[in-house]
Coordinates of N, CA, C and O in Angstrom, one line a residue:
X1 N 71.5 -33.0 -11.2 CA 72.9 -32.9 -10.8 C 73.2 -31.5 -10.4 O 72.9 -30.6 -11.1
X2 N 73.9 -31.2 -9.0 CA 73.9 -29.9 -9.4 C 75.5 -29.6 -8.6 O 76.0 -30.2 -7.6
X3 N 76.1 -28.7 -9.2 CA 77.7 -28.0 -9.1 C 77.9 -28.4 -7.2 O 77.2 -28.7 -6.3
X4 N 79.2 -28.3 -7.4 CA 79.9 -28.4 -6.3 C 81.2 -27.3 -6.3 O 82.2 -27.6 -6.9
X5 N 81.1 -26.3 -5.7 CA 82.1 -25.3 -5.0 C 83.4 -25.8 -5.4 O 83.7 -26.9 -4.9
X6 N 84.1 -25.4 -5.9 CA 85.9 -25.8 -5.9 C 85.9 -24.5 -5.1 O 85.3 -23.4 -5.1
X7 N 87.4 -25.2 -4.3 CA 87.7 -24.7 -2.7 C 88.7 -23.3 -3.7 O 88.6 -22.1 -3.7
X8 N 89.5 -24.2 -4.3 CA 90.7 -23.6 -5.4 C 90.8 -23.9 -6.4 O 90.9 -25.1 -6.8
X9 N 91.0 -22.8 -7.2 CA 91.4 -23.6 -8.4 C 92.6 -24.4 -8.7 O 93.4 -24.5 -7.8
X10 N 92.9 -24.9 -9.9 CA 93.9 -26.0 -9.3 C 95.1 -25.0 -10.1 O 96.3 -25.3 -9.9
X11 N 94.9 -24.2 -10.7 CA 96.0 -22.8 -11.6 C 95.8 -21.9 -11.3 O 95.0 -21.5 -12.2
X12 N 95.8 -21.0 -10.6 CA 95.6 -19.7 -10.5 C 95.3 -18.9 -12.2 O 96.1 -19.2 -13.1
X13 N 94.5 -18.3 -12.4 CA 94.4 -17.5 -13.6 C 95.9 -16.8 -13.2 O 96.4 -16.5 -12.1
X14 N 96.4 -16.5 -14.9 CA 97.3 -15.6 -14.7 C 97.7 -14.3 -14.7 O 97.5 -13.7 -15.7
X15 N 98.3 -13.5 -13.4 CA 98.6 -12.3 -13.2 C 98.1 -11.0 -14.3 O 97.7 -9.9 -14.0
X16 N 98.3 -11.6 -15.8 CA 97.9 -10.5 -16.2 C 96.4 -10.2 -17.1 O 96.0 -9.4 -17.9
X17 N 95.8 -11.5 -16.5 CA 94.2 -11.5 -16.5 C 93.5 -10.3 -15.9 O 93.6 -9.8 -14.8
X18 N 92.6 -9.8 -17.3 CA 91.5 -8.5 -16.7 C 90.2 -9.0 -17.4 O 90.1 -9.7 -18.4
X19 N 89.3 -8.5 -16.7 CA 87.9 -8.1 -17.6 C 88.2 -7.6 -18.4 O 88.9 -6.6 -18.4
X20 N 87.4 -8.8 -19.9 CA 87.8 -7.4 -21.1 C 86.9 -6.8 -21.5 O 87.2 -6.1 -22.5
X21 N 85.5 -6.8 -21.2 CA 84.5 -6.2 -20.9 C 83.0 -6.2 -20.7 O 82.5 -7.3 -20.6
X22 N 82.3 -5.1 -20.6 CA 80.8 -5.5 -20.3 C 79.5 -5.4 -21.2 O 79.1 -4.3 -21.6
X23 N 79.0 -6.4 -21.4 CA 77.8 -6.1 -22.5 C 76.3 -6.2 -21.5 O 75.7 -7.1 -20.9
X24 N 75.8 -4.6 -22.0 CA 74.5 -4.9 -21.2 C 73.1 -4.8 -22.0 O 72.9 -4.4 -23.2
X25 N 72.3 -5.3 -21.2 CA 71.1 -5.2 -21.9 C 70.2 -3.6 -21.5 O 69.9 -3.0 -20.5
X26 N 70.1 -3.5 -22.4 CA 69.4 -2.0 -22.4 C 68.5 -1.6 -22.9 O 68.6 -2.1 -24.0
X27 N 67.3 -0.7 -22.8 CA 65.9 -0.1 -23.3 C 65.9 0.4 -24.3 O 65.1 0.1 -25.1
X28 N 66.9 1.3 -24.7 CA 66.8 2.3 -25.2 C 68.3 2.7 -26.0 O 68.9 3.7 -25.7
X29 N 68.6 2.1 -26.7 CA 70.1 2.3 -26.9 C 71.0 3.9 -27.1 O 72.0 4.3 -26.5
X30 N 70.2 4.5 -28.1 CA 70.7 6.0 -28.3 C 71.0 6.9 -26.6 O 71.7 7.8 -26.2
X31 N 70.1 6.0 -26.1 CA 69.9 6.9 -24.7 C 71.4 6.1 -23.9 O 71.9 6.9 -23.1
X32 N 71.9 5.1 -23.9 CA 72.7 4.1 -23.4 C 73.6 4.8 -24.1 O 73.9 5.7 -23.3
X33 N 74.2 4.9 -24.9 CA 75.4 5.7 -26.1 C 75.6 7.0 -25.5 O 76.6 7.4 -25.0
X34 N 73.8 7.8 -25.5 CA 74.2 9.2 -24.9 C 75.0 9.2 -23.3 O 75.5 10.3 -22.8
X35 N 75.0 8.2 -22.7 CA 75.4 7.6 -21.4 C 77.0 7.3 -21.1 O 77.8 7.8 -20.2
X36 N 77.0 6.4 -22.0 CA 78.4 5.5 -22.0 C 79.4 6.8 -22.6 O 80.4 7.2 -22.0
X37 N 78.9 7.4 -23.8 CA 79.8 8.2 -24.5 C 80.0 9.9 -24.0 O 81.0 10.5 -23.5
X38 N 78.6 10.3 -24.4 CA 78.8 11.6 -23.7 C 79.0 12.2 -22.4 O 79.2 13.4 -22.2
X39 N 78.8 11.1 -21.5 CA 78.9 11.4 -20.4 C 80.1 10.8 -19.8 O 81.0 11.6 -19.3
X40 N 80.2 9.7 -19.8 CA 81.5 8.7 -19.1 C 82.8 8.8 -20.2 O 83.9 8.7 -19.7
X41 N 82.5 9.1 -22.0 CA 83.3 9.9 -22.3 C 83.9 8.2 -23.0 O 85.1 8.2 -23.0
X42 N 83.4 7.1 -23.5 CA 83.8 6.4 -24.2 C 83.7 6.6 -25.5 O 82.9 7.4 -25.9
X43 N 84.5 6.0 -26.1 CA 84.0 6.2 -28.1 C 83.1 5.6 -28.5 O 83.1 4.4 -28.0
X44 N 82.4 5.8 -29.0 CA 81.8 4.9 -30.1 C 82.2 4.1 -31.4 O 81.9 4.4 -32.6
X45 N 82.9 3.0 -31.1 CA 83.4 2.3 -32.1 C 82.9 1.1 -33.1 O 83.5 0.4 -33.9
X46 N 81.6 1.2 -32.6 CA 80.8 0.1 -34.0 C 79.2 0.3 -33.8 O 78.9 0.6 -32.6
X47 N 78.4 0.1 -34.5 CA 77.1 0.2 -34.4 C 76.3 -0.6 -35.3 O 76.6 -0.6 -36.5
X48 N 75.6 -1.1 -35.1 CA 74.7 -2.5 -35.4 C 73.6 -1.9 -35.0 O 73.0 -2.2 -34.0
X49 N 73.2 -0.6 -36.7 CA 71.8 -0.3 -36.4 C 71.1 0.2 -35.3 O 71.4 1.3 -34.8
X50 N 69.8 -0.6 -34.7 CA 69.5 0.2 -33.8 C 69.6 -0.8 -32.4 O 69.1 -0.6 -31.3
X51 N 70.1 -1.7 -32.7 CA 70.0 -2.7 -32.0 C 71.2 -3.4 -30.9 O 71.1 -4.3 -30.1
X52 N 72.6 -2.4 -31.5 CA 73.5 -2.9 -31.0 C 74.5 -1.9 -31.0 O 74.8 -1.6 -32.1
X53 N 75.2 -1.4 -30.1 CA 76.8 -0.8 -30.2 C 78.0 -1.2 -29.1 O 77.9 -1.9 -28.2
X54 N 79.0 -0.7 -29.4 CA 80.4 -0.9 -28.8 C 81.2 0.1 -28.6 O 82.0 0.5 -29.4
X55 N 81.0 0.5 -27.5 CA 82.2 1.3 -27.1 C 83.1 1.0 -26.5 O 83.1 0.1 -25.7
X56 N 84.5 1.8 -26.8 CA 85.8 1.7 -26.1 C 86.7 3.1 -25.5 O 86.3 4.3 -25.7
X57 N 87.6 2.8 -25.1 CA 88.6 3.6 -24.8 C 90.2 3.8 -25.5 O 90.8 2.8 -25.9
X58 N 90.9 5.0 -25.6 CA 92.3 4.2 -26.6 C 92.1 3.5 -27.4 O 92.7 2.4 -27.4
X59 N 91.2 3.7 -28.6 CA 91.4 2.6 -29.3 C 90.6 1.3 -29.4 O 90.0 0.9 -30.4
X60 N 90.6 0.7 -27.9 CA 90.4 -0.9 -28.1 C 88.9 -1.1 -28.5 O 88.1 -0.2 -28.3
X61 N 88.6 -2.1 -29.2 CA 87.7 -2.1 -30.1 C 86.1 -2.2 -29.0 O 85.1 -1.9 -29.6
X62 N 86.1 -2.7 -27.6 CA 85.1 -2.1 -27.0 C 85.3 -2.7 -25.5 O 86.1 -3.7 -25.5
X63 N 85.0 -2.4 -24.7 CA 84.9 -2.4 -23.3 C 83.6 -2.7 -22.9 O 83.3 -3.6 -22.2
X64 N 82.8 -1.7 -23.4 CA 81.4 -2.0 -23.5 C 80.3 -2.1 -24.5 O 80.1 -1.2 -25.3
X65 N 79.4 -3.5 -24.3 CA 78.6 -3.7 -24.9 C 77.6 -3.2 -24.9 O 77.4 -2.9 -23.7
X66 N 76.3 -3.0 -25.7 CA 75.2 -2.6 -25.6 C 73.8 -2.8 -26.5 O 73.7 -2.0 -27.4
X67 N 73.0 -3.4 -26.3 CA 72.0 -4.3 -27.3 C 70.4 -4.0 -26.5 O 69.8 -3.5 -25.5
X68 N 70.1 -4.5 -27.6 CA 68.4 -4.3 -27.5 C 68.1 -5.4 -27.5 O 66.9 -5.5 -27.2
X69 N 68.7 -6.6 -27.8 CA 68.3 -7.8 -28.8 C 67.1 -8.4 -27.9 O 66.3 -9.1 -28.5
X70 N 66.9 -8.1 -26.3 CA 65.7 -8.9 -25.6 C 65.3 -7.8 -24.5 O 64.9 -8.3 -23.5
X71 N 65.4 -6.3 -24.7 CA 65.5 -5.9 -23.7 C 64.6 -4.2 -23.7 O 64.2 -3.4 -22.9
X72 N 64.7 -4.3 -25.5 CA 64.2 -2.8 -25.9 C 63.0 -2.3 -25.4 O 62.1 -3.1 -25.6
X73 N 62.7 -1.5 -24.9 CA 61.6 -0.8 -23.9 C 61.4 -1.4 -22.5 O 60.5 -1.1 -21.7
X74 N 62.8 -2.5 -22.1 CA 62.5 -3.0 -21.3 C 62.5 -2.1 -19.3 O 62.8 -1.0 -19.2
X75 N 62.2 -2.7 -18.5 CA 62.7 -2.0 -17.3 C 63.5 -2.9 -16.4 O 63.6 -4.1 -16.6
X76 N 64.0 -2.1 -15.1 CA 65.2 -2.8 -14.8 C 64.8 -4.1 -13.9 O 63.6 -4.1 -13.4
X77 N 65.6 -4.9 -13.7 CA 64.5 -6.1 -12.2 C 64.3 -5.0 -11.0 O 64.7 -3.9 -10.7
X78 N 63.3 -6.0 -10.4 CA 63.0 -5.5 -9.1 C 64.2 -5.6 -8.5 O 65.1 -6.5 -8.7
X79 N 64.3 -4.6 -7.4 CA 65.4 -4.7 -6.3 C 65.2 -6.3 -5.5 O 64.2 -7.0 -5.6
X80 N 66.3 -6.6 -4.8 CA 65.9 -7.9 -4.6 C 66.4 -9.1 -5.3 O 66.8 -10.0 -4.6
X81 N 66.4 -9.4 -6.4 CA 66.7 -10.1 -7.9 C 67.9 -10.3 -8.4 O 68.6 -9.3 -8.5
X82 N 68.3 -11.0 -8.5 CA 69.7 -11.4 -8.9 C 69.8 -10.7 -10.0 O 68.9 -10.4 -10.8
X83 N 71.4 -10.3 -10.2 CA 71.8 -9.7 -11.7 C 73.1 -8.4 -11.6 O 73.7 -8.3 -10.6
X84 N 73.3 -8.0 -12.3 CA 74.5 -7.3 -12.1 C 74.4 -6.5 -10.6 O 73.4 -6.3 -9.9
X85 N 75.4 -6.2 -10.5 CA 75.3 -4.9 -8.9 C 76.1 -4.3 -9.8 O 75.4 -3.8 -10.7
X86 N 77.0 -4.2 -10.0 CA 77.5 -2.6 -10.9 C 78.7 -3.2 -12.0 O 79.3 -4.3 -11.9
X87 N 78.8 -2.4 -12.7 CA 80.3 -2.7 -13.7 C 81.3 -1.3 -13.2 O 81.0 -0.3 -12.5
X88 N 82.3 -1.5 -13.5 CA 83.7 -0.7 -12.8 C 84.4 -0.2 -13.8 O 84.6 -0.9 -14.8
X89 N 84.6 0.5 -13.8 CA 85.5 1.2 -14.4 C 86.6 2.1 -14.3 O 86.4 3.2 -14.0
X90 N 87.7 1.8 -14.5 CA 89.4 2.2 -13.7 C 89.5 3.5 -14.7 O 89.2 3.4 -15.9
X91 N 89.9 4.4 -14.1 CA 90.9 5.6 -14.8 C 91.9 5.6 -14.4 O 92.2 5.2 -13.3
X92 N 92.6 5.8 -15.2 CA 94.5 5.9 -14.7 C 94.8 7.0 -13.5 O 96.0 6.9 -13.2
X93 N 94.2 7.7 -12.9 CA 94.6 8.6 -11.8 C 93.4 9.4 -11.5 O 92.3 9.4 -12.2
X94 N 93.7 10.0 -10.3 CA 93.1 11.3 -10.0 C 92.1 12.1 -10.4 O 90.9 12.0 -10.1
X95 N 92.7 13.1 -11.3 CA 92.8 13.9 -12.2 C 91.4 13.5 -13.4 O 90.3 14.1 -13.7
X96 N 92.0 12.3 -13.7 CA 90.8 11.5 -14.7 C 89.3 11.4 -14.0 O 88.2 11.9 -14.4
X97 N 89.5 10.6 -12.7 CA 88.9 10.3 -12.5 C 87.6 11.5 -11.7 O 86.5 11.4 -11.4
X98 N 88.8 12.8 -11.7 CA 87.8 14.2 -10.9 C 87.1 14.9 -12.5 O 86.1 15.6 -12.6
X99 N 88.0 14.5 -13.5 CA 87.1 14.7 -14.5 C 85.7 14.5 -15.1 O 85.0 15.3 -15.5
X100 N 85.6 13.3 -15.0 CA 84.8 12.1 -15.3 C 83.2 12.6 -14.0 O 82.0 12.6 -14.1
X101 N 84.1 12.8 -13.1 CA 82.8 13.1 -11.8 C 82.0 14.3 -12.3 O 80.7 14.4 -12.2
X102 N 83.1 15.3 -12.8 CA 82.4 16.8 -12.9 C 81.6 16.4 -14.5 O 80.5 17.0 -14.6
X103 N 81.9 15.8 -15.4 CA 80.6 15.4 -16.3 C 79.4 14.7 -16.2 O 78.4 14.6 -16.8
X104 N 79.9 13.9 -15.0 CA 78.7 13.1 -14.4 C 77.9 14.3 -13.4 O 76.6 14.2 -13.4
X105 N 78.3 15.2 -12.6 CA 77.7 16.2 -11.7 C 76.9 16.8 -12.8 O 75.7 16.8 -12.7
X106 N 77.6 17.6 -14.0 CA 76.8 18.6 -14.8 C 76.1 17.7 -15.7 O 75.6 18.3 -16.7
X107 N 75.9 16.7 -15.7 CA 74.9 16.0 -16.6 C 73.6 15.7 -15.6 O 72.5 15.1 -15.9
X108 N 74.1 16.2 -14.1 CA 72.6 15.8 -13.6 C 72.4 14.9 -13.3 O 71.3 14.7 -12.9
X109 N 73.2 14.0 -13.2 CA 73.3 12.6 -12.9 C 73.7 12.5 -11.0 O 74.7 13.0 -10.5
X110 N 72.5 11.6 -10.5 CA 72.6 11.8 -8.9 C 73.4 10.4 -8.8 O 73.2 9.3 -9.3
X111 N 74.7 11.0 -7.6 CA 75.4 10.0 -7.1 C 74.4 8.7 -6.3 O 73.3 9.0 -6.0
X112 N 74.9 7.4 -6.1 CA 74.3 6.6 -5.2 C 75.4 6.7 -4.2 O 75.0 6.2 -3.2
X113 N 76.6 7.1 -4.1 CA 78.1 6.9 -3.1 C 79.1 7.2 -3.9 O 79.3 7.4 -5.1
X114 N 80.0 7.3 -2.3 CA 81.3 7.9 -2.9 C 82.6 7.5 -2.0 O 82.9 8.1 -1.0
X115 N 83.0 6.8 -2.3 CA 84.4 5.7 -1.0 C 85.5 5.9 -1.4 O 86.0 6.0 -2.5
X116 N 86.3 6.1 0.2 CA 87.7 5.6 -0.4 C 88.1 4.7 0.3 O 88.1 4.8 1.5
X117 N 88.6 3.2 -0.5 CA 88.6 2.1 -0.2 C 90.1 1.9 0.5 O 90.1 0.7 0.7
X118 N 91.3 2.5 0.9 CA 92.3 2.4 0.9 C 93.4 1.9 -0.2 O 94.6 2.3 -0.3
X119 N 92.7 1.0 -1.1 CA 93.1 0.8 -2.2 C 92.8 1.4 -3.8 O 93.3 1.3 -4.9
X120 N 91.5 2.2 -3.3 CA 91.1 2.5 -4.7 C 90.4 4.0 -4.1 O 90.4 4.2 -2.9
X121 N 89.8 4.7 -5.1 CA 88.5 5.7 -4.5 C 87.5 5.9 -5.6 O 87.5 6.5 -6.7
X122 N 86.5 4.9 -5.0 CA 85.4 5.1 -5.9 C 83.9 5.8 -5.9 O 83.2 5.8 -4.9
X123 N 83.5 6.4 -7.3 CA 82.2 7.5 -7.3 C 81.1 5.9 -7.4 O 81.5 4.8 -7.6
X124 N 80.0 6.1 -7.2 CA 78.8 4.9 -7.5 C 77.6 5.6 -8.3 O 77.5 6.8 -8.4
X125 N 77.0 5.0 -8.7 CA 75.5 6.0 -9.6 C 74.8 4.9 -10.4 O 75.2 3.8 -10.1
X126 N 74.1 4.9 -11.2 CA 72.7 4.4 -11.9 C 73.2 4.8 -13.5 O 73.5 5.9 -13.6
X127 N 73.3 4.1 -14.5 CA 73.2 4.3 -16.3 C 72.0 4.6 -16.0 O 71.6 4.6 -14.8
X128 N 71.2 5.0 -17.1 CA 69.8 5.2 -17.7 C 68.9 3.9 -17.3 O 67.8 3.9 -16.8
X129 N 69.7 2.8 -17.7 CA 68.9 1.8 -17.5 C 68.7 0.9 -16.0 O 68.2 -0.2 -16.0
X130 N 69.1 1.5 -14.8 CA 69.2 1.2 -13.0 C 70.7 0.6 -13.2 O 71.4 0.6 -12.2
X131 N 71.1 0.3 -14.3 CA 72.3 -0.6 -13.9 C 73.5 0.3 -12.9 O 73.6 1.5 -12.9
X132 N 74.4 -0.4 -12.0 CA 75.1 0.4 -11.5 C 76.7 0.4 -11.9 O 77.4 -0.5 -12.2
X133 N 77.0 1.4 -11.7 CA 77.9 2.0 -12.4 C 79.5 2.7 -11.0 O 79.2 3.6 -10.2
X134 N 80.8 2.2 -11.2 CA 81.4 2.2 -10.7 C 82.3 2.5 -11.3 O 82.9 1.7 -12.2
X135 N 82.7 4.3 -11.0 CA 84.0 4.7 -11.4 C 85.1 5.3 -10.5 O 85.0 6.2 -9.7
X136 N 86.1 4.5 -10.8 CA 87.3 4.4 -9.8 C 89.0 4.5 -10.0 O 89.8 3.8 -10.7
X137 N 89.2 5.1 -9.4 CA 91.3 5.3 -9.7 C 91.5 4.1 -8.2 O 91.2 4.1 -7.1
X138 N 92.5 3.2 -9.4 CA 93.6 2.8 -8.3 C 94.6 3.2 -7.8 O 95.6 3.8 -8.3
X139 N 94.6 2.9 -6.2 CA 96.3 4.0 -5.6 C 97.4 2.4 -6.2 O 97.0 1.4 -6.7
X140 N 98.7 2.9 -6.0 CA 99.5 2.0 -6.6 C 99.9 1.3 -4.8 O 100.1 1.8 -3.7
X141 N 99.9 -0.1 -5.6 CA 100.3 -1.2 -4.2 C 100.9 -1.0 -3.5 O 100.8 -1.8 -2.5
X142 N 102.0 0.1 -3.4 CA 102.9 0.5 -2.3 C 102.1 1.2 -1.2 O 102.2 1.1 0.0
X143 N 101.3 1.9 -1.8 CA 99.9 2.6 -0.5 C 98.9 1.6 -0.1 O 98.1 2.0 0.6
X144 N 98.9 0.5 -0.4 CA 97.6 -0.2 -0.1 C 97.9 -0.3 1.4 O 99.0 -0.5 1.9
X145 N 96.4 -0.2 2.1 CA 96.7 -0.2 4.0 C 96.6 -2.2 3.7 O 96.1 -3.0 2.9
X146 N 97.5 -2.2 5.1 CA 97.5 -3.4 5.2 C 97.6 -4.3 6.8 O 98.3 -3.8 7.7
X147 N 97.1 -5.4 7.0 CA 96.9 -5.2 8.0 C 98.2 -6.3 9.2 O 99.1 -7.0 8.6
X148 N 98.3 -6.4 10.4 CA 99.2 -7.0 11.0 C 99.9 -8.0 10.5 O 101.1 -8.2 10.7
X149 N 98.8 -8.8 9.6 CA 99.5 -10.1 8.9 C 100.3 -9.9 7.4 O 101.0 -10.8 6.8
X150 N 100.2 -8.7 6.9 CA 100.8 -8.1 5.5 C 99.3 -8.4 4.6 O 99.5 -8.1 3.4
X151 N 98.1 -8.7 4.7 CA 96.8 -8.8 4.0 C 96.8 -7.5 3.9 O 97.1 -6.5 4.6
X152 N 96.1 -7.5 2.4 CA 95.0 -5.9 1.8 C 94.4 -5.8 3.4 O 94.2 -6.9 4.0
X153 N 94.0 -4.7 4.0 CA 93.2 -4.5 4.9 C 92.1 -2.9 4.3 O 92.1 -1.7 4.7
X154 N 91.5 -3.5 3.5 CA 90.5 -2.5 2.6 C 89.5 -1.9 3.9 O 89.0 -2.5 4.8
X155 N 89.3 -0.5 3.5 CA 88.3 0.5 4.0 C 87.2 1.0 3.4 O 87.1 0.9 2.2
X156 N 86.2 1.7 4.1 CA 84.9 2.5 3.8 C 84.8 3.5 3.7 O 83.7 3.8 3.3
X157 N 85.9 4.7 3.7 CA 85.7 6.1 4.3 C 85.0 7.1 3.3 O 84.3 6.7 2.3
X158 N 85.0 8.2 3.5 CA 83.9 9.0 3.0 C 85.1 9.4 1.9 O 86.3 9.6 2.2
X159 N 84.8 9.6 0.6 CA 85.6 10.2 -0.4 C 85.1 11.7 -0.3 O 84.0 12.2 -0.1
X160 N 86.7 12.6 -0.5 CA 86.4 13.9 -0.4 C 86.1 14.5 -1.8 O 87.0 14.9 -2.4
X161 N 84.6 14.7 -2.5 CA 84.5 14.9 -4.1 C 85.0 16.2 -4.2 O 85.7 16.4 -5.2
X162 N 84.8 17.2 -3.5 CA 85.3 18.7 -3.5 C 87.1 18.9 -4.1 O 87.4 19.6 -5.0
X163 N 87.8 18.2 -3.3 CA 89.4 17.9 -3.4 C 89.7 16.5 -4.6 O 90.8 16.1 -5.0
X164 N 88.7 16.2 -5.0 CA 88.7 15.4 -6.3 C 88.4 16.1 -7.8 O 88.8 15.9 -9.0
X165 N 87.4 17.1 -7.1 CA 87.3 17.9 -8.3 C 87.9 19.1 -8.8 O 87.8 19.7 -9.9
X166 N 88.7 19.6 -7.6 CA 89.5 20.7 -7.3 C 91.0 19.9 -7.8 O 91.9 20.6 -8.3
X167 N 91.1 18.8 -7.7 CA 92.5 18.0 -8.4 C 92.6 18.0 -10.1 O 93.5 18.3 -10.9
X168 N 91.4 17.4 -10.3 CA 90.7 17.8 -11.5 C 91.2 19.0 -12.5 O 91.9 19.0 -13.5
X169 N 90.6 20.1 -11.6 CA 90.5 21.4 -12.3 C 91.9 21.8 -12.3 O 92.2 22.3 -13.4
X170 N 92.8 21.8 -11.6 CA 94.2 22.0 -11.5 C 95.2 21.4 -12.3 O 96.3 21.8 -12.5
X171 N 94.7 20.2 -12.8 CA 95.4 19.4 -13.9 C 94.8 20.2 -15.6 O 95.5 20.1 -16.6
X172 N 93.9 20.8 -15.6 CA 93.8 21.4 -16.5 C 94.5 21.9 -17.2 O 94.1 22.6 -18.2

């Protein structure tokens, strides 16, 4: 038997539906923590040994997951292979988000891209383990470009990281 496409759903999820977060499989956990935490700057809010943690932001008890349970010393799929393309992650502005860059720059950590979508502007890169990693500020819906018919009309353009991280430093 196999699935059949719904065109629509017959409810729209509701408006104030989000991801509530991501749990990945990982090699090496301490090295995933030194990742998630020291660098991207989440908490560390529970730990399960060597086998398991949870981090969050504010408080919430985790955003992201992270386990060993099938994966420890493992490597990442071949390119090609189905499986995650990246997890995302929103900062409330600017500022945050030129922060977040300049810890990812001084950690040595090499960009894969860098966009500004008209609606958002997002950095791209690699965790420890290939997975990819998307961090991004939303502009607020009154700037969204849009096109003849009133549709999102989303873009490619080159994100300026210099004047991201110079916005950054100035919020200091």
């Amino acid at each position: 038997m196999s699935a059949r496409p719904v065109a629509s759903p017959p409810q729209p999820a509701p408006p104030e539906t989000r991801v509530g977060h991501v749990h990945l499989k990982v090699a090496d956990l301490d090295r995933a923590i030194a990742f998630y935490s020291g660098v991207l700057g989440f908490e560390l809010m529970q730990r399960y040994g060597p086998q398991a943690a949870f981090l969050g932001a504010g408080g919430y008890h985790h955003h992201i997951g992270l386990n060993t349970w099938e994966s420890a010393g493992g490597t990442p799929p071949p390119p090609g292979h189905t499986g995650l393309y990246h997890s995302a992650f929103l900062y409330p502005d600017r500022a945050a988000l030129g922060r977040v860059l300049a810890r990812v720059i001084a950690a040595g950590i090499p960009l894969d891209g860098a966009a500004d979508h008209g609606v958002s502007e997002a950095i791209y890169l690699r965790d420890p383990d290939g997975n990819g990693v998307e961090l991004y500020r939303d502009r607020p819906p009154e700037e969204w470009p849009l096109d003849a018919d009133g549709g999102i009309s989303m873009v490619n353009r080159p994100l300026d990281l210099d004047a991201l991280l110079a916005e950054a430093e100035a919020q200091r």
